[in-house]
XYZ file of C-alpha atoms in Angstrom:
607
model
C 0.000 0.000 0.000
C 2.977 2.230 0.685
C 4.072 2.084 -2.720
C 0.223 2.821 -4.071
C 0.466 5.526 -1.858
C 3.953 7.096 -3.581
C 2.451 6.560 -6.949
C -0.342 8.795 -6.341
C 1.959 11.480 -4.584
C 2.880 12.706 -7.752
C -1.253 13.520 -8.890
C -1.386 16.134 -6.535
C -0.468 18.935 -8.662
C -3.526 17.966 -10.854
C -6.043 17.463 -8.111
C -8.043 20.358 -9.962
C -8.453 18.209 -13.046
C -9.103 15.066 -11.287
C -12.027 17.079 -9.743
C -13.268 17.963 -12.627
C -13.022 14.111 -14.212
C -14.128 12.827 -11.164
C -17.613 15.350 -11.464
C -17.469 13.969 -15.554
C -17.732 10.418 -14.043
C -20.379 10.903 -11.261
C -22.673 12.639 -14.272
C -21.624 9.839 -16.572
C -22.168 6.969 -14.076
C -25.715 8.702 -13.539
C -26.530 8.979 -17.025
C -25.069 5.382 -17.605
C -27.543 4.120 -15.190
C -30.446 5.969 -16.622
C -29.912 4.887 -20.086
C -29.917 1.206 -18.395
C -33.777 1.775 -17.006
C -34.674 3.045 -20.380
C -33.282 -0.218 -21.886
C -35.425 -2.132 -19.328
C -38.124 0.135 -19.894
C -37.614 -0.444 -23.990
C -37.511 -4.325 -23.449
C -40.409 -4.829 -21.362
C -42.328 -2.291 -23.736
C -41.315 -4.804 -26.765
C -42.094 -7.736 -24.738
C -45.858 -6.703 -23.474
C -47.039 -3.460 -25.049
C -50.630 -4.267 -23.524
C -48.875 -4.284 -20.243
C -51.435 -3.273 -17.497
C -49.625 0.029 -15.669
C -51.617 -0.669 -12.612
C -49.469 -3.042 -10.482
C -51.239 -3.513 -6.870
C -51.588 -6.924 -7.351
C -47.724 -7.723 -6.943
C -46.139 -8.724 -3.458
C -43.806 -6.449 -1.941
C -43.267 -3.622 -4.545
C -40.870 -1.167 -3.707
C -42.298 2.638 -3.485
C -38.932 3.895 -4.992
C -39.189 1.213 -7.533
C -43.044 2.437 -8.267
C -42.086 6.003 -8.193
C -39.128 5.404 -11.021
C -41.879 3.915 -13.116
C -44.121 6.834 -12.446
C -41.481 9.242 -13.478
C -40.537 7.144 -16.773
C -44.127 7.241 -17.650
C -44.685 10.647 -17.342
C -41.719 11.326 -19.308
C -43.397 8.908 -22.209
C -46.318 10.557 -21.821
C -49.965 9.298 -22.404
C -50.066 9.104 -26.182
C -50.322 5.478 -27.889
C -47.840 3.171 -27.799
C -45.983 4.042 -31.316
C -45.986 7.975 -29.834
C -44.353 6.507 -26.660
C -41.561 4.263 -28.424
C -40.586 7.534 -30.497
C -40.297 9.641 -27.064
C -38.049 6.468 -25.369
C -35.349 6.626 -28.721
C -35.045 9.944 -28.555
C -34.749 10.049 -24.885
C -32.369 7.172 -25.203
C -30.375 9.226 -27.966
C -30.379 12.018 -25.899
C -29.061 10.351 -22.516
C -26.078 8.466 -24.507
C -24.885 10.962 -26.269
C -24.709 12.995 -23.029
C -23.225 9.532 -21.279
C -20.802 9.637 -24.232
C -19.327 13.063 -23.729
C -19.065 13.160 -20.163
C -17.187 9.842 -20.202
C -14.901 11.674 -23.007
C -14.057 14.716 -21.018
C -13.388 12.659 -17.620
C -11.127 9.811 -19.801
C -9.124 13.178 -22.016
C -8.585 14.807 -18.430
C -7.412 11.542 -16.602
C -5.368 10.313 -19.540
C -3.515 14.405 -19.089
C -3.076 13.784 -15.514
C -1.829 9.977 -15.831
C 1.000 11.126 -18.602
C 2.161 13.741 -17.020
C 2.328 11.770 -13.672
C 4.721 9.581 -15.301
C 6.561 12.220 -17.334
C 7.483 13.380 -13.705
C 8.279 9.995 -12.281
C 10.772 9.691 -14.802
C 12.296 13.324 -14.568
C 12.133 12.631 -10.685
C 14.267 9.719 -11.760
C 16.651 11.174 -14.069
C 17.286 14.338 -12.052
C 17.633 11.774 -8.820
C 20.454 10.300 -10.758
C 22.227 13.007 -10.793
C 22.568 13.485 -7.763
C 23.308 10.034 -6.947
C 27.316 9.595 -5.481
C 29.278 7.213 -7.806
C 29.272 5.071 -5.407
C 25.991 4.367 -6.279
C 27.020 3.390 -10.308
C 29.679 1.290 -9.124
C 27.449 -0.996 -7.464
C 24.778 -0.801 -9.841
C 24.252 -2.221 -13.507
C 23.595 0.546 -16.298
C 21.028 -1.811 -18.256
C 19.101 -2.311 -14.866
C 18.781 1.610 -14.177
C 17.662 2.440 -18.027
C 15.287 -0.222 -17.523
C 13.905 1.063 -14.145
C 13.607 4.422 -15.865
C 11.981 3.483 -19.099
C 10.087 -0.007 -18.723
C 9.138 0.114 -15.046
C 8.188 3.719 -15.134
C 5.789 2.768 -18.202
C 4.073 -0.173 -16.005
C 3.648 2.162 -13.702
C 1.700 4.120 -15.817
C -0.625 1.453 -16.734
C -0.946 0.920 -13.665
C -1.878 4.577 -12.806
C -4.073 5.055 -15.964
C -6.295 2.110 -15.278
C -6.642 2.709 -11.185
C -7.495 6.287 -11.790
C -9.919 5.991 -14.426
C -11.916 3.031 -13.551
C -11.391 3.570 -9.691
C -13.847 6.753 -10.085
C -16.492 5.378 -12.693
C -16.774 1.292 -11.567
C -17.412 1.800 -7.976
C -19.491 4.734 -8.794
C -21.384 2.609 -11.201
C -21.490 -1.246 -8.626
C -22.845 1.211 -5.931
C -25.547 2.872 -8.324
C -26.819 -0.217 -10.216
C -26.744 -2.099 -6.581
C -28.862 0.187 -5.104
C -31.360 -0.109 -8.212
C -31.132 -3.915 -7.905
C -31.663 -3.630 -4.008
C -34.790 -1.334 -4.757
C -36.307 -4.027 -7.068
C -35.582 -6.928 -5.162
C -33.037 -7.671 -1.974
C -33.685 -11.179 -2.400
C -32.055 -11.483 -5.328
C -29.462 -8.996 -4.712
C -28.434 -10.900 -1.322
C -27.912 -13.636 -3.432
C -25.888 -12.443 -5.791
C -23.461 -10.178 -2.881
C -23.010 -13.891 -1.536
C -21.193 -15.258 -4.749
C -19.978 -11.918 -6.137
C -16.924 -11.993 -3.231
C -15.758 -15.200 -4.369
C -14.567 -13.577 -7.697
C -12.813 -11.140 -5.336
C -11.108 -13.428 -3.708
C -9.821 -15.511 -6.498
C -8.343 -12.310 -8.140
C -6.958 -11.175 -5.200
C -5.148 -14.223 -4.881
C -4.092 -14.278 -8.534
C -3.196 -10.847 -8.295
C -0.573 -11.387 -5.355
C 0.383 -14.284 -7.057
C 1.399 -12.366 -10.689
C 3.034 -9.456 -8.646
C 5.508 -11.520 -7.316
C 6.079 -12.814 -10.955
C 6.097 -9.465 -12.041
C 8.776 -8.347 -9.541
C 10.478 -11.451 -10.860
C 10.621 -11.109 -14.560
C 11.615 -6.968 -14.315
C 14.784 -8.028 -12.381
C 15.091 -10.462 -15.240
C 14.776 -8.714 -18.260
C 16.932 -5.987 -16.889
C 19.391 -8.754 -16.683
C 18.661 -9.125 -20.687
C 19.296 -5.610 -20.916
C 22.207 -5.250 -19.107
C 23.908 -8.269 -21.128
C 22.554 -6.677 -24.514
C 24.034 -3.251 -23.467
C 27.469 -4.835 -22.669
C 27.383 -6.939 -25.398
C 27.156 -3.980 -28.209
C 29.386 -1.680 -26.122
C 32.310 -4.629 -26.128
C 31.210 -6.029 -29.881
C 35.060 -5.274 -30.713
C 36.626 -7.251 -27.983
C 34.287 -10.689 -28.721
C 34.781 -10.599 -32.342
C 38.583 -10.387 -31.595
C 38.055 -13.131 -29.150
C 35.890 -15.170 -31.571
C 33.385 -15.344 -28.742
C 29.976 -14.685 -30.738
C 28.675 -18.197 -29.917
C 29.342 -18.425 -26.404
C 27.202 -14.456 -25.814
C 24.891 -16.063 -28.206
C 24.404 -18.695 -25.604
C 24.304 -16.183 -22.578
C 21.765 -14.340 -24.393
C 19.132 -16.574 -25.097
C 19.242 -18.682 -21.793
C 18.194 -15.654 -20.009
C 15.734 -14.642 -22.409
C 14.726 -18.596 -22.003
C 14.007 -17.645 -18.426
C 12.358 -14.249 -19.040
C 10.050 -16.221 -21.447
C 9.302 -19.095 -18.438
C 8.476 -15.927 -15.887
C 6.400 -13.910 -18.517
C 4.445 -17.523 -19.629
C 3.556 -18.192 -15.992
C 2.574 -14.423 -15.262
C 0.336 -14.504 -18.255
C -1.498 -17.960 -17.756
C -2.151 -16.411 -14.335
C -3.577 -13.065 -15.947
C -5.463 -15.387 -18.628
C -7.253 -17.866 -16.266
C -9.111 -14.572 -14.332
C -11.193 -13.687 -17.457
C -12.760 -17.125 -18.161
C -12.862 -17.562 -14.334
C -14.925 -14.234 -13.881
C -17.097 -14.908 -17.013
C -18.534 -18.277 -15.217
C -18.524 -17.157 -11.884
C -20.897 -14.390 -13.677
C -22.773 -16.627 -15.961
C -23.463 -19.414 -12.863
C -24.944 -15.862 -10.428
C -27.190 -15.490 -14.243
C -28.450 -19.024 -13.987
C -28.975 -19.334 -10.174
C -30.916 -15.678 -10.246
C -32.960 -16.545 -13.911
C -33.855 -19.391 -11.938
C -35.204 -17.465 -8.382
C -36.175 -14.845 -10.183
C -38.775 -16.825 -12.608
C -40.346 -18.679 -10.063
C -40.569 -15.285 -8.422
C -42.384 -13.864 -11.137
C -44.320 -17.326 -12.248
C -44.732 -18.810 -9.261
C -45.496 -16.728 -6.470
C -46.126 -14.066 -8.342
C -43.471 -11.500 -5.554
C -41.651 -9.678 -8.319
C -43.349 -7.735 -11.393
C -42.010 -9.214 -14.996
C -41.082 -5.769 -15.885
C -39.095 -5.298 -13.329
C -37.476 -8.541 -13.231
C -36.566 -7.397 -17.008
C -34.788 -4.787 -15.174
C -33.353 -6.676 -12.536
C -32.063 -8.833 -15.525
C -30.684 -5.716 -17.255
C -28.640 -4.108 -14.058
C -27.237 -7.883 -12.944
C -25.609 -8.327 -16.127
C -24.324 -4.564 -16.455
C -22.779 -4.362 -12.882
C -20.778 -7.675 -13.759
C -18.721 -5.603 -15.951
C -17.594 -3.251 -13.429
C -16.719 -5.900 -10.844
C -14.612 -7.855 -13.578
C -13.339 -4.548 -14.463
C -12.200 -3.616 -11.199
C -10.707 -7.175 -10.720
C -8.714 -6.131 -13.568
C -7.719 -3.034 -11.792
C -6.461 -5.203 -8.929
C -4.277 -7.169 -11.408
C -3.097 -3.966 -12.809
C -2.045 -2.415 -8.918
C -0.165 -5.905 -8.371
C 2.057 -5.019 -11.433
C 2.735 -1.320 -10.900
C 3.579 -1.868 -7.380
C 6.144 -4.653 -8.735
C 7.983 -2.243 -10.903
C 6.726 0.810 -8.307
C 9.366 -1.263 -5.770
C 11.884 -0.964 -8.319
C 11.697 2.590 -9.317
C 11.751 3.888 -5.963
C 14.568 1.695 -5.030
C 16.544 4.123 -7.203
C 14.519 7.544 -5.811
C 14.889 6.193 -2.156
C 18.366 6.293 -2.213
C 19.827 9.139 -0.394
C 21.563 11.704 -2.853
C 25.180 12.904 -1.665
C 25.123 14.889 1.122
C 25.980 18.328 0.746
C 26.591 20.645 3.342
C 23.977 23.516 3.512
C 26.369 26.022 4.441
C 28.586 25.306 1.738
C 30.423 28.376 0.061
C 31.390 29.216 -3.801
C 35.229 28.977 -4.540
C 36.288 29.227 -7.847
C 40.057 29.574 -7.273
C 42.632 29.297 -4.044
C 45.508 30.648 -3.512
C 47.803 28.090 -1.419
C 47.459 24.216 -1.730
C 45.783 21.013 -2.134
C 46.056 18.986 1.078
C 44.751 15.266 1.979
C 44.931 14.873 5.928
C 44.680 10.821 7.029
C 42.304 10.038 4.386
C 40.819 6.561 4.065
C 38.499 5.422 1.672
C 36.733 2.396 1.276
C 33.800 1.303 -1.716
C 31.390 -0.115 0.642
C 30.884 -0.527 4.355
C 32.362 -3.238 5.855
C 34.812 -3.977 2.911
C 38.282 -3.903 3.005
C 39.610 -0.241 2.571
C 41.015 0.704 -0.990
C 42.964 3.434 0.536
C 44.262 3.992 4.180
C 46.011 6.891 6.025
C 46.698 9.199 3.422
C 48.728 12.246 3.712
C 50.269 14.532 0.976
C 50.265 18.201 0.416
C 49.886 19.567 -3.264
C 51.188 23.327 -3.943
C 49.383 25.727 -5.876
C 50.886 25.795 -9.405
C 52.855 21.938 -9.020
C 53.109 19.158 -11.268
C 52.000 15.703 -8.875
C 52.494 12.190 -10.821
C 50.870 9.864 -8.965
C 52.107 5.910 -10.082
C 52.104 2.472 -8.575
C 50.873 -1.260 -9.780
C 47.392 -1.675 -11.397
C 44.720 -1.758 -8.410
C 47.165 0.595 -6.183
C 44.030 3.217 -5.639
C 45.443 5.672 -7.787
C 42.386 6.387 -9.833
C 40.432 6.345 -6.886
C 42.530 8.630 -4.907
C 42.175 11.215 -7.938
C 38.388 10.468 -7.504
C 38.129 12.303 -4.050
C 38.897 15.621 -4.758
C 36.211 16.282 -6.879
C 34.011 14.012 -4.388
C 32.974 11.382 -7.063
C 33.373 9.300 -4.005
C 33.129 10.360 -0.303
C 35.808 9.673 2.112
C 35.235 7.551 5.305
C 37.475 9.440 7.585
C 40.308 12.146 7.777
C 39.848 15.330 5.531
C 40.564 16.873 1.938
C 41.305 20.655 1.787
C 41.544 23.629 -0.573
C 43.432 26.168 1.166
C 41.857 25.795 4.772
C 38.427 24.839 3.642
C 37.477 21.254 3.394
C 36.052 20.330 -0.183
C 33.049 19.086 2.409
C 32.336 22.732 3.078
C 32.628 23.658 -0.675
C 29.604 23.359 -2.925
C 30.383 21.007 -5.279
C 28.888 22.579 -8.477
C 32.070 25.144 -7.604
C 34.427 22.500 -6.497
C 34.266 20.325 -9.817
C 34.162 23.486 -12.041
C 37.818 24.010 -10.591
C 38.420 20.753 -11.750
C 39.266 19.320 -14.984
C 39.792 15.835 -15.312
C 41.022 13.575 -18.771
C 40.507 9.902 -18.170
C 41.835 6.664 -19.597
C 38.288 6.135 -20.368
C 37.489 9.146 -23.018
C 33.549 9.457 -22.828
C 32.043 11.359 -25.882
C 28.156 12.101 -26.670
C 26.503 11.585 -29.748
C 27.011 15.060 -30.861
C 29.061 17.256 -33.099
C 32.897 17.535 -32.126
C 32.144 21.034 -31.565
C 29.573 20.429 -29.057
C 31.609 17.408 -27.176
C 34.732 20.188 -26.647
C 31.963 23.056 -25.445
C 30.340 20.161 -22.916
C 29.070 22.100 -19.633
C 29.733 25.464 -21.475
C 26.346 26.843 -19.272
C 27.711 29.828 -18.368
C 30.448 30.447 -20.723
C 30.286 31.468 -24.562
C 32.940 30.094 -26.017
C 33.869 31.875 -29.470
C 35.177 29.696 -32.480
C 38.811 31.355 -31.616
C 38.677 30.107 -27.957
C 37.455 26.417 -29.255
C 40.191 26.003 -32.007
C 43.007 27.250 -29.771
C 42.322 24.318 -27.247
C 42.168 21.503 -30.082
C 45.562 23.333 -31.407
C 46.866 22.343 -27.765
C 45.225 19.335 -27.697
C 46.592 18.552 -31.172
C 42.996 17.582 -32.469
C 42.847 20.833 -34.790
C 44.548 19.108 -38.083
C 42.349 15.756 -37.942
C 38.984 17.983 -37.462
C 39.322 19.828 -40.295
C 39.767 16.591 -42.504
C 36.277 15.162 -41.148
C 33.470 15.734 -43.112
C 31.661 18.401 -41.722
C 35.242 19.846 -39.552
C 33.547 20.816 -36.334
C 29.969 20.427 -37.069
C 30.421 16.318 -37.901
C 28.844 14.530 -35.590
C 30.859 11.317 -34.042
C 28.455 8.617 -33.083
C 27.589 6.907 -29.858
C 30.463 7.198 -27.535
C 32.785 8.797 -30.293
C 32.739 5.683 -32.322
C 33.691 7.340 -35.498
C 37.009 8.090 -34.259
C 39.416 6.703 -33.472
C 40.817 6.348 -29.649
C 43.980 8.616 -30.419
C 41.647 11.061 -31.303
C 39.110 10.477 -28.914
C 41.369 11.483 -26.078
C 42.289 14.582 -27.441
C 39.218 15.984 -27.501
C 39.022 14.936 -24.056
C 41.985 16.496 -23.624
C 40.624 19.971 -25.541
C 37.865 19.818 -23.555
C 39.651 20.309 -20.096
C 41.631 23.110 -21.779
C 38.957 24.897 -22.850
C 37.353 24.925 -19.384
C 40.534 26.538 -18.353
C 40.208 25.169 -14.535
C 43.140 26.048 -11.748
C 43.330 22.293 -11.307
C 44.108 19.533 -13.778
C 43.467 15.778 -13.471
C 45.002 13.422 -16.579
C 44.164 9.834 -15.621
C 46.339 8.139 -18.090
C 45.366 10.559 -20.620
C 48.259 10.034 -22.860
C 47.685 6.208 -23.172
C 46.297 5.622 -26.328
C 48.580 8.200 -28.271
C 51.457 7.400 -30.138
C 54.615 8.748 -29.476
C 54.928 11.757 -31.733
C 51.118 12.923 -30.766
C 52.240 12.332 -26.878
C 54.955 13.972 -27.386
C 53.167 17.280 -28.820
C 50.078 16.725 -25.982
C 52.769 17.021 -23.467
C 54.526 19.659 -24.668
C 50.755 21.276 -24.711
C 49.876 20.261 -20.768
C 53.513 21.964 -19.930
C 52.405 25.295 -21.253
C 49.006 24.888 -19.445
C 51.427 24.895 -15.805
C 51.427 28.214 -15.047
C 49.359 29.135 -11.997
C 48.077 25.356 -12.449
C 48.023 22.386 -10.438
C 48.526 19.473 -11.769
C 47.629 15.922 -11.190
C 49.016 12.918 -13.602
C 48.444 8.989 -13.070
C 50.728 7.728 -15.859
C 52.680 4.265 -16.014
C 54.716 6.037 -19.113
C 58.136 7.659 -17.839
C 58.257 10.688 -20.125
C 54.811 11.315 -18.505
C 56.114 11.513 -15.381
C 60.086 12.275 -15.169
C 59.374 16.099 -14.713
C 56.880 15.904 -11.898
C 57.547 18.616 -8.962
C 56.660 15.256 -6.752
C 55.771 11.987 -7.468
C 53.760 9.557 -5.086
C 54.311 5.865 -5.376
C 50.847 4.095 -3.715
C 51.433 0.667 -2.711
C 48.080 -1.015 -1.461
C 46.701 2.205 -1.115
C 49.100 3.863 0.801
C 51.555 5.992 -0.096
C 55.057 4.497 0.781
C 57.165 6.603 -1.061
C 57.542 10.097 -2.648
C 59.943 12.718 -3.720
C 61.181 13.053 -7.584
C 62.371 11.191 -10.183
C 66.048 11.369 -9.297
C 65.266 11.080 -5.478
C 63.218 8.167 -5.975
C 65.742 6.387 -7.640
C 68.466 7.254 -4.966
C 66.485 5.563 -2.570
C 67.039 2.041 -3.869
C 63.247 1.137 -3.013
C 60.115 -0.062 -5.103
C 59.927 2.717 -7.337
C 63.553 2.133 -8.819
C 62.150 -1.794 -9.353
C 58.847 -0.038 -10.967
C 61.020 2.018 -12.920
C 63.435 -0.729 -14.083
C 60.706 -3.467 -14.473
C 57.842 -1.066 -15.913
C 58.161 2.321 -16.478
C 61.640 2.490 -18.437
C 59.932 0.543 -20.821
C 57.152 2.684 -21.848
């Protein structure tokens, strides 16, 4: 219920259209339920058009019943029988089309409020990401969150749609066409509210039943996603590994198991229809059956009416199977409901709300006994760091693959929060900064160049929100970057657009528009996370000749495994299991006889 409950948070800004639908439905139900008496009044008029009006001589006839009858007469009027079957059409013409619109304007209003309900689940979602700490990414798979986002959000508006359009007209009409059926004869009706539950029950049941299958096969086609997603993001690497077959495999035994969950979730949703339809058609026997020997027999009900009673049974037995449809239809969004607010429930990265607006300092970067670890209770990736960075120094930061030196590059901008000691700017802890300022100081190249489906142009101006860049500013950076010459010699220079994740290009290039990117930001600190590593020599050598000029009033931050990346550092830190176990420069490091003269002899001599 809790999740039902979230759902329907988000219709509150629209409770002044729901009003109004909900006012459309009441009139519709109303006229729905008139237009039903004027059937029963048109059948029984076919049936015996030399019916007697007067009707003392039945049992127990209801006064409100009576008085209906006098009203529908009076609206026929007293001419002959042909004059009074004109006056019912048109009545009945009248009263549907009436019916009609009303149930137009309350679907066009609810249909408004259910899309943009949804439209705002999934913004709440996407903006929610943002805000999510990486932490959160790392632990998470990328097909499972589009498919939370997309697929669950959509069931949820199924969901939403149904519930809020037939949970104002179907109880509206049960209660309505009860009451008539009560008024005509609460014999029958008892009968019938003693067997109508049963159909409750059984969907009820079903219902729990296909939400747990529900919850079930989302978690499982997600897992389709995610291996479809990884699949066409690594298609180089299994061709080259001649692995097609074996992700063919993968693939289709968990779409084998998606298709098991979905078969049993929809042999669950198909049984409820047929099961409804003879619950329904055994209440029609059993009541044809009282009912005539009420009207034959003992002569207690009035054939008219029990020509109404008829009419009303079989019309409130769509409602109640359409509401057990509704219950089927909860049971499913609150499945994927669990799921999307398994993503909005998680809390966002805490930010200080005193935090101030830096967008330079003056003195140094400084980590004071930092230690870091992914997730609680796991083994720390980093542990009791301490370093000081200058304003305006070059820091190379190297060690073995899985030393923490990406990660420990990863704190200053707070991609990851620490789990004790501090990281400062000056004297103010990047805690107390706000972090829209603190990452706009940054600028970070990583081994893993990200580019969006967009012009080259656009990829180099990325997060220009406040800046506008002139053509001048854009080609000086790629000029640094050394990405001018091969833009020119696209297609379109710097209006061709490079495909999904820069595929066009190729990784060389790739990284220096990464590279012209972070120059054209022009931040006071620099972060190249092995920035340099798919370049060739010659185009290394020019990108590092480029970063050298960007030094001045700079600081600089470079994980590299290459020595001529490195050799000029003001400092270099050599992390060892995540701490740092020796530092000083090149020609000091190598005096010392330790582990980074074996790096350097083993490793980086060699690049």
């Amino acid at each position: 219920m809790k999740y039902f409950i979230k759902i329907f948070s988000f219709a509150k800004p629209y409770k002044l259209r729901i009003f109004f639908s909900l006012i459309c439905s009441l009139l519709f139900v109303i006229l729905n339920n008139a237009s039903l008496w004027m059937i029963g009044t048109l059948l029984s008029t076919i049936l015996n058009p030399n019916k007697i009006n007067n009707t003392n001589n039945i049992i127990n006839q209801n006064s409100a019943i009576l008085q209906l009858d006098k009203i529908t007469q009076q609206l026929l009027g007293s001419g002959d029988s042909i004059e009074q079957l004109k006056i019912l059409c048109i009545t009945m013409l009248v009263i549907f089309l009436l019916k009609n619109i009303f149930f137009y304007l309350s679907n066009v209003n609810m249909h408004y409020v259910n899309n943009r309900m949804i439209m705002d689940i999934r913004n709440k979602i996407f903006t929610h990401i943002q805000k999510l700490p990486m932490s959160f990414f790392h632990n998470n798979k990328v097909g499972e969150i589009s498919y939370i986002a997309v697929s669950d959000a959509a069931r949820m508006r199924t969901a939403v749609s149904v519930v809020l359009n037939k949970l104002t007209k179907e109880p509206l009409n049960i209660l309505m066409m009860g009451t008539i059926l009560i008024l005509i004869n609460p014999k029958l009706t008892l009968i019938s509210l003693i067997i109508i539950p049963l159909v409750g029950i059984v969907v009820i049941k079903i219902g729990q039943s296909i939400r747990r299958k529900t919850l079930r096969s989302s978690k499982q086609i997600a897992g389709v996603m995610s291996i479809l997603q990884e699949n066409i993001s690594g298609i180089e690497v299994v061709k080259s590994f001649v692995q097609e077959n074996s992700e063919m495999r993968k693939f289709k035994n968990e779409t084998l198991k998606y298709f098991k969950l979905m078969f049993r979730e929809n042999k669950l949703t198909s049984i409820t229809s047929p099961m409804n339809d003879m619950i329904g058609v055994s209440i029609a026997v059993i009541l044809l059956w009282v009912g005539g020997n009420e009207v034959f027999k003992y002569n207690t009900l009035d054939p008219d009416n029990f020509i109404k009673f008829i009419v009303f049974l079989f019309s409130v037995l769509r409602p109640i199977k359409s509401l057990a449809g509704v219950n089927l239809s909860i049971q499913t969004s609150i499945a994927s409901a669990e799921r999307v607010f398994s993503i909005i429930d998680v809390n966002p990265q805490i930010e200080n709300e005193k935090t101030k607006n830096i967008l330079d300092f003056n003195e140094k970067i400084k980590f004071e006994n930092v230690k870091f670890s992914y997730s609680d209770g796991d083994k720390p990736v980093l542990g009791n760091i301490n370093f000081s960075i200058p304003k305006g120094k070059k820091y190379a930061i190297v060690g073995e693959s899985g030393s923490g030196k990406s990660t420990l590059v990863n704190l200053l901008p707070r991609f990851y929060d620490i789990d004790s000691g501090d990281i400062l700017i000056d004297d103010n802890s990047i805690y107390d900064i706000s972090m829209n300022s603190l990452r706009k100081m940054i600028g970070i190249v990583s081994q893993d160049t990200f580019l969006f489906n967009n012009s080259i142009k656009n990829n180099i101006c990325y997060g220009d929100n406040d800046e506008n860049y002139s053509m001048e500013e854009i080609i000086n950076a790629t000029k640094l970057a050394n990405a001018h010459d091969f833009i020119i010699n696209t297609e379109f220079g710097y209006d061709t657009i490079i495909g999904e994740r820069g595929i066009k290009l190729s990784g060389g290039q790739k990284q220096r528009l990464s590279i012209a990117r972070a120059i054209l930001k022009n931040p006071p600190i620099l972060i190249f996370d092995e920035a340099t590593s798919s370049l060739d020599t010659k185009s290394e050598k020019i990108i590092q000749e480029a970063i050298d000029n960007l030094l001045a009033d700079r600081t600089v931050i470079i994980i590299a495994h290459r020595l001529s990346t490195i050799i000029n550092a003001d400092k270099i830190l050599l992390l060892d299991k995540g701490e740092i176990i020796e530092e000083g420069n090149h020609q000091k490091l190598l005096s010392m006889d330790g582990k980074y003269k074996d790096l350097h002899s083993t490793y980086l001599e060699k690049k």
